[in-house]
Amino acid sequence: MTWTTERVEGADLDLDEVLDVYRTSGLGERRPIEDVERFAAMVRGANLVLVARDAQGRLIGIARSISDFSYATYLSDIAVSGDYQRSGIGRALIDATQKEAPQAKIILLSAPAAVEYYPHIGFTQHNSAWVLNP
């Protein structure tokens, strides 16, 4: 299985391709994919977007972050198409995110199904995170 990662502008992505990745990855269950306008604003508003594409150029993964490139990078979404999960793409997208802002810590909120994954790749759990929903 051959794939590549690259940094892109979120506004330049084909929204239907991105939505397909979110749907097939399972992340769409926790994101407003039915509100296309809001979802498009999420993709456009991220200032650090990395994607993975297969050998045919099809979008198969995305890491969407907000970063100051100095202290903190909030990795808001990491999604890999279902057919490509467990092949190293998620890890490669996290590594590529870290390379874009090497001095910044990466902060993320884990999906319930991925709680056991992040310690395996070097993340430590932080017990004082807080969320204020709209």
mmCIF file of C-alpha atoms in Angstrom:
data_model
loop_
_atom_site.group_PDB
_atom_site.id
_atom_site.type_symbol
_atom_site.label_atom_id
_atom_site.label_comp_id
_atom_site.label_asym_id
_atom_site.label_seq_id
_atom_site.Cartn_x
_atom_site.Cartn_y
_atom_site.Cartn_z
ATOM 1 C CA MET A 1 0.000 0.000 0.000
ATOM 2 C CA THR A 2 1.598 3.233 -1.163
ATOM 3 C CA TRP A 3 0.596 6.669 0.111
ATOM 4 C CA THR A 4 2.108 10.113 0.662
ATOM 5 C CA THR A 5 1.498 12.978 3.051
ATOM 6 C CA GLU A 6 1.605 16.690 2.315
ATOM 7 C CA ARG A 7 0.637 20.020 3.846
ATOM 8 C CA VAL A 8 -2.252 21.756 2.093
ATOM 9 C CA GLU A 9 -4.586 24.706 2.501
ATOM 10 C CA GLY A 10 -7.926 23.483 3.804
ATOM 11 C CA ALA A 11 -9.789 25.810 1.450
ATOM 12 C CA ASP A 12 -8.141 24.069 -1.523
ATOM 13 C CA LEU A 13 -9.468 20.614 -0.638
ATOM 14 C CA ASP A 14 -12.421 19.013 -2.387
ATOM 15 C CA LEU A 15 -15.035 19.076 0.380
ATOM 16 C CA ASP A 16 -16.758 15.928 -0.884
ATOM 17 C CA GLU A 17 -13.461 14.036 -0.604
ATOM 18 C CA VAL A 18 -12.941 15.302 2.935
ATOM 19 C CA LEU A 19 -16.490 14.391 3.921
ATOM 20 C CA ASP A 20 -15.960 10.890 2.534
ATOM 21 C CA VAL A 21 -12.871 10.433 4.723
ATOM 22 C CA TYR A 22 -14.774 11.621 7.810
ATOM 23 C CA ARG A 23 -17.690 9.294 7.055
ATOM 24 C CA THR A 24 -15.608 6.187 6.396
ATOM 25 C CA SER A 25 -13.227 6.852 9.296
ATOM 26 C CA GLY A 26 -16.002 6.995 11.881
ATOM 27 C CA LEU A 27 -15.081 10.541 12.922
ATOM 28 C CA GLY A 28 -18.145 11.845 11.100
ATOM 29 C CA GLU A 29 -20.240 10.520 13.980
ATOM 30 C CA ARG A 30 -18.746 13.239 16.207
ATOM 31 C CA ARG A 31 -18.477 16.107 13.705
ATOM 32 C CA PRO A 32 -21.185 18.231 12.050
ATOM 33 C CA ILE A 33 -20.866 16.586 8.629
ATOM 34 C CA GLU A 34 -24.557 17.109 7.851
ATOM 35 C CA ASP A 35 -24.126 20.889 8.266
ATOM 36 C CA VAL A 36 -21.980 21.322 5.155
ATOM 37 C CA GLU A 37 -21.517 25.064 5.620
ATOM 38 C CA ARG A 38 -20.244 24.631 9.181
ATOM 39 C CA PHE A 39 -18.071 21.690 8.161
ATOM 40 C CA ALA A 40 -16.548 23.684 5.283
ATOM 41 C CA ALA A 41 -15.755 26.509 7.725
ATOM 42 C CA MET A 42 -13.972 23.987 9.981
ATOM 43 C CA VAL A 43 -11.763 22.819 7.125
ATOM 44 C CA ARG A 44 -11.059 26.347 5.841
ATOM 45 C CA GLY A 45 -10.372 27.720 9.326
ATOM 46 C CA ALA A 46 -7.640 25.278 10.276
ATOM 47 C CA ASN A 47 -4.198 26.829 9.776
ATOM 48 C CA LEU A 48 -2.349 23.501 9.655
ATOM 49 C CA VAL A 49 -3.814 20.792 7.455
ATOM 50 C CA LEU A 50 -1.977 17.666 6.384
ATOM 51 C CA VAL A 51 -3.409 15.012 4.116
ATOM 52 C CA ALA A 52 -2.548 11.512 3.001
ATOM 53 C CA ARG A 53 -3.243 10.394 -0.551
ATOM 54 C CA ASP A 54 -2.975 6.958 -2.107
ATOM 55 C CA ALA A 55 -0.953 6.237 -5.253
ATOM 56 C CA GLN A 56 -3.912 7.306 -7.425
ATOM 57 C CA GLY A 57 -4.199 10.657 -5.632
ATOM 58 C CA ARG A 58 -7.336 9.788 -3.664
ATOM 59 C CA LEU A 59 -7.647 11.486 -0.258
ATOM 60 C CA ILE A 60 -7.380 8.782 2.421
ATOM 61 C CA GLY A 61 -6.468 10.740 5.554
ATOM 62 C CA ILE A 62 -6.468 14.196 7.084
ATOM 63 C CA ALA A 63 -5.039 15.887 10.162
ATOM 64 C CA ARG A 64 -6.660 19.251 10.868
ATOM 65 C CA SER A 65 -5.006 21.528 13.447
ATOM 66 C CA ILE A 66 -4.838 25.030 14.855
ATOM 67 C CA SER A 67 -1.276 26.017 15.739
ATOM 68 C CA ASP A 68 0.769 29.019 16.845
ATOM 69 C CA PHE A 69 3.811 27.054 15.542
ATOM 70 C CA SER A 70 5.678 27.911 18.727
ATOM 71 C CA TYR A 71 4.042 26.596 21.874
ATOM 72 C CA ALA A 72 0.864 24.654 21.079
ATOM 73 C CA THR A 73 -0.764 22.783 18.234
ATOM 74 C CA TYR A 74 -4.328 21.643 18.826
ATOM 75 C CA LEU A 75 -4.863 18.576 16.659
ATOM 76 C CA SER A 76 -8.587 18.914 16.256
ATOM 77 C CA ASP A 77 -9.193 16.040 13.840
ATOM 78 C CA ILE A 78 -7.285 13.058 12.615
ATOM 79 C CA ALA A 79 -9.253 10.849 10.257
ATOM 80 C CA VAL A 80 -8.174 7.921 8.093
ATOM 81 C CA SER A 81 -10.496 6.184 5.632
ATOM 82 C CA GLY A 82 -11.731 2.883 6.981
ATOM 83 C CA ASP A 83 -9.989 0.777 4.317
ATOM 84 C CA TYR A 84 -6.632 2.324 5.255
ATOM 85 C CA GLN A 85 -6.837 2.258 9.044
ATOM 86 C CA ARG A 86 -4.123 0.396 10.959
ATOM 87 C CA SER A 87 -1.598 0.946 8.163
ATOM 88 C CA GLY A 88 0.463 3.742 9.756
ATOM 89 C CA ILE A 89 -1.262 6.668 8.064
ATOM 90 C CA GLY A 90 -2.581 8.208 11.291
ATOM 91 C CA ARG A 91 0.861 8.022 12.851
ATOM 92 C CA ALA A 92 2.436 9.521 9.702
ATOM 93 C CA LEU A 93 -0.042 12.420 9.792
ATOM 94 C CA ILE A 94 0.762 13.068 13.459
ATOM 95 C CA ASP A 95 4.504 12.946 12.693
ATOM 96 C CA ALA A 96 4.038 15.356 9.772
ATOM 97 C CA THR A 97 2.023 17.689 12.024
ATOM 98 C CA GLN A 98 4.828 17.644 14.573
ATOM 99 C CA LYS A 99 7.439 18.406 11.898
ATOM 100 C CA GLU A 100 5.523 21.526 10.847
ATOM 101 C CA ALA A 101 5.737 22.909 14.407
ATOM 102 C CA PRO A 102 8.598 21.025 16.075
ATOM 103 C CA GLN A 103 8.758 23.218 19.206
ATOM 104 C CA ALA A 104 5.018 23.101 19.849
ATOM 105 C CA LYS A 105 3.331 20.469 21.968
ATOM 106 C CA ILE A 106 0.474 18.603 20.307
ATOM 107 C CA ILE A 107 -2.793 18.633 22.218
ATOM 108 C CA LEU A 108 -5.798 16.526 21.249
ATOM 109 C CA LEU A 109 -9.047 15.178 22.596
ATOM 110 C CA SER A 110 -9.255 11.462 21.885
ATOM 111 C CA ALA A 111 -12.217 9.704 20.382
ATOM 112 C CA PRO A 112 -13.429 7.108 22.895
ATOM 113 C CA ALA A 113 -12.307 4.234 20.654
ATOM 114 C CA ALA A 114 -8.764 5.653 20.388
ATOM 115 C CA VAL A 115 -8.003 6.228 24.071
ATOM 116 C CA GLU A 116 -5.647 3.238 24.169
ATOM 117 C CA TYR A 117 -3.884 4.208 20.920
ATOM 118 C CA TYR A 118 -2.304 7.525 21.887
ATOM 119 C CA PRO A 119 -0.148 6.313 24.799
ATOM 120 C CA HIS A 120 1.221 3.661 22.433
ATOM 121 C CA ILE A 121 2.667 6.378 20.162
ATOM 122 C CA GLY A 122 4.113 8.591 22.898
ATOM 123 C CA PHE A 123 1.251 10.796 24.108
ATOM 124 C CA THR A 124 0.688 11.278 27.821
ATOM 125 C CA GLN A 125 -2.735 11.776 29.335
ATOM 126 C CA HIS A 126 -3.505 15.208 30.754
ATOM 127 C CA ASN A 127 -6.017 15.193 33.582
ATOM 128 C CA SER A 128 -6.970 18.858 33.687
ATOM 129 C CA ALA A 129 -8.473 19.470 30.253
ATOM 130 C CA TRP A 130 -11.842 21.191 30.187
ATOM 131 C CA VAL A 131 -14.477 21.633 27.494
ATOM 132 C CA LEU A 132 -17.189 24.305 27.356
ATOM 133 C CA ASN A 133 -19.767 23.377 24.737
ATOM 134 C CA PRO A 134 -21.835 26.059 22.953
#
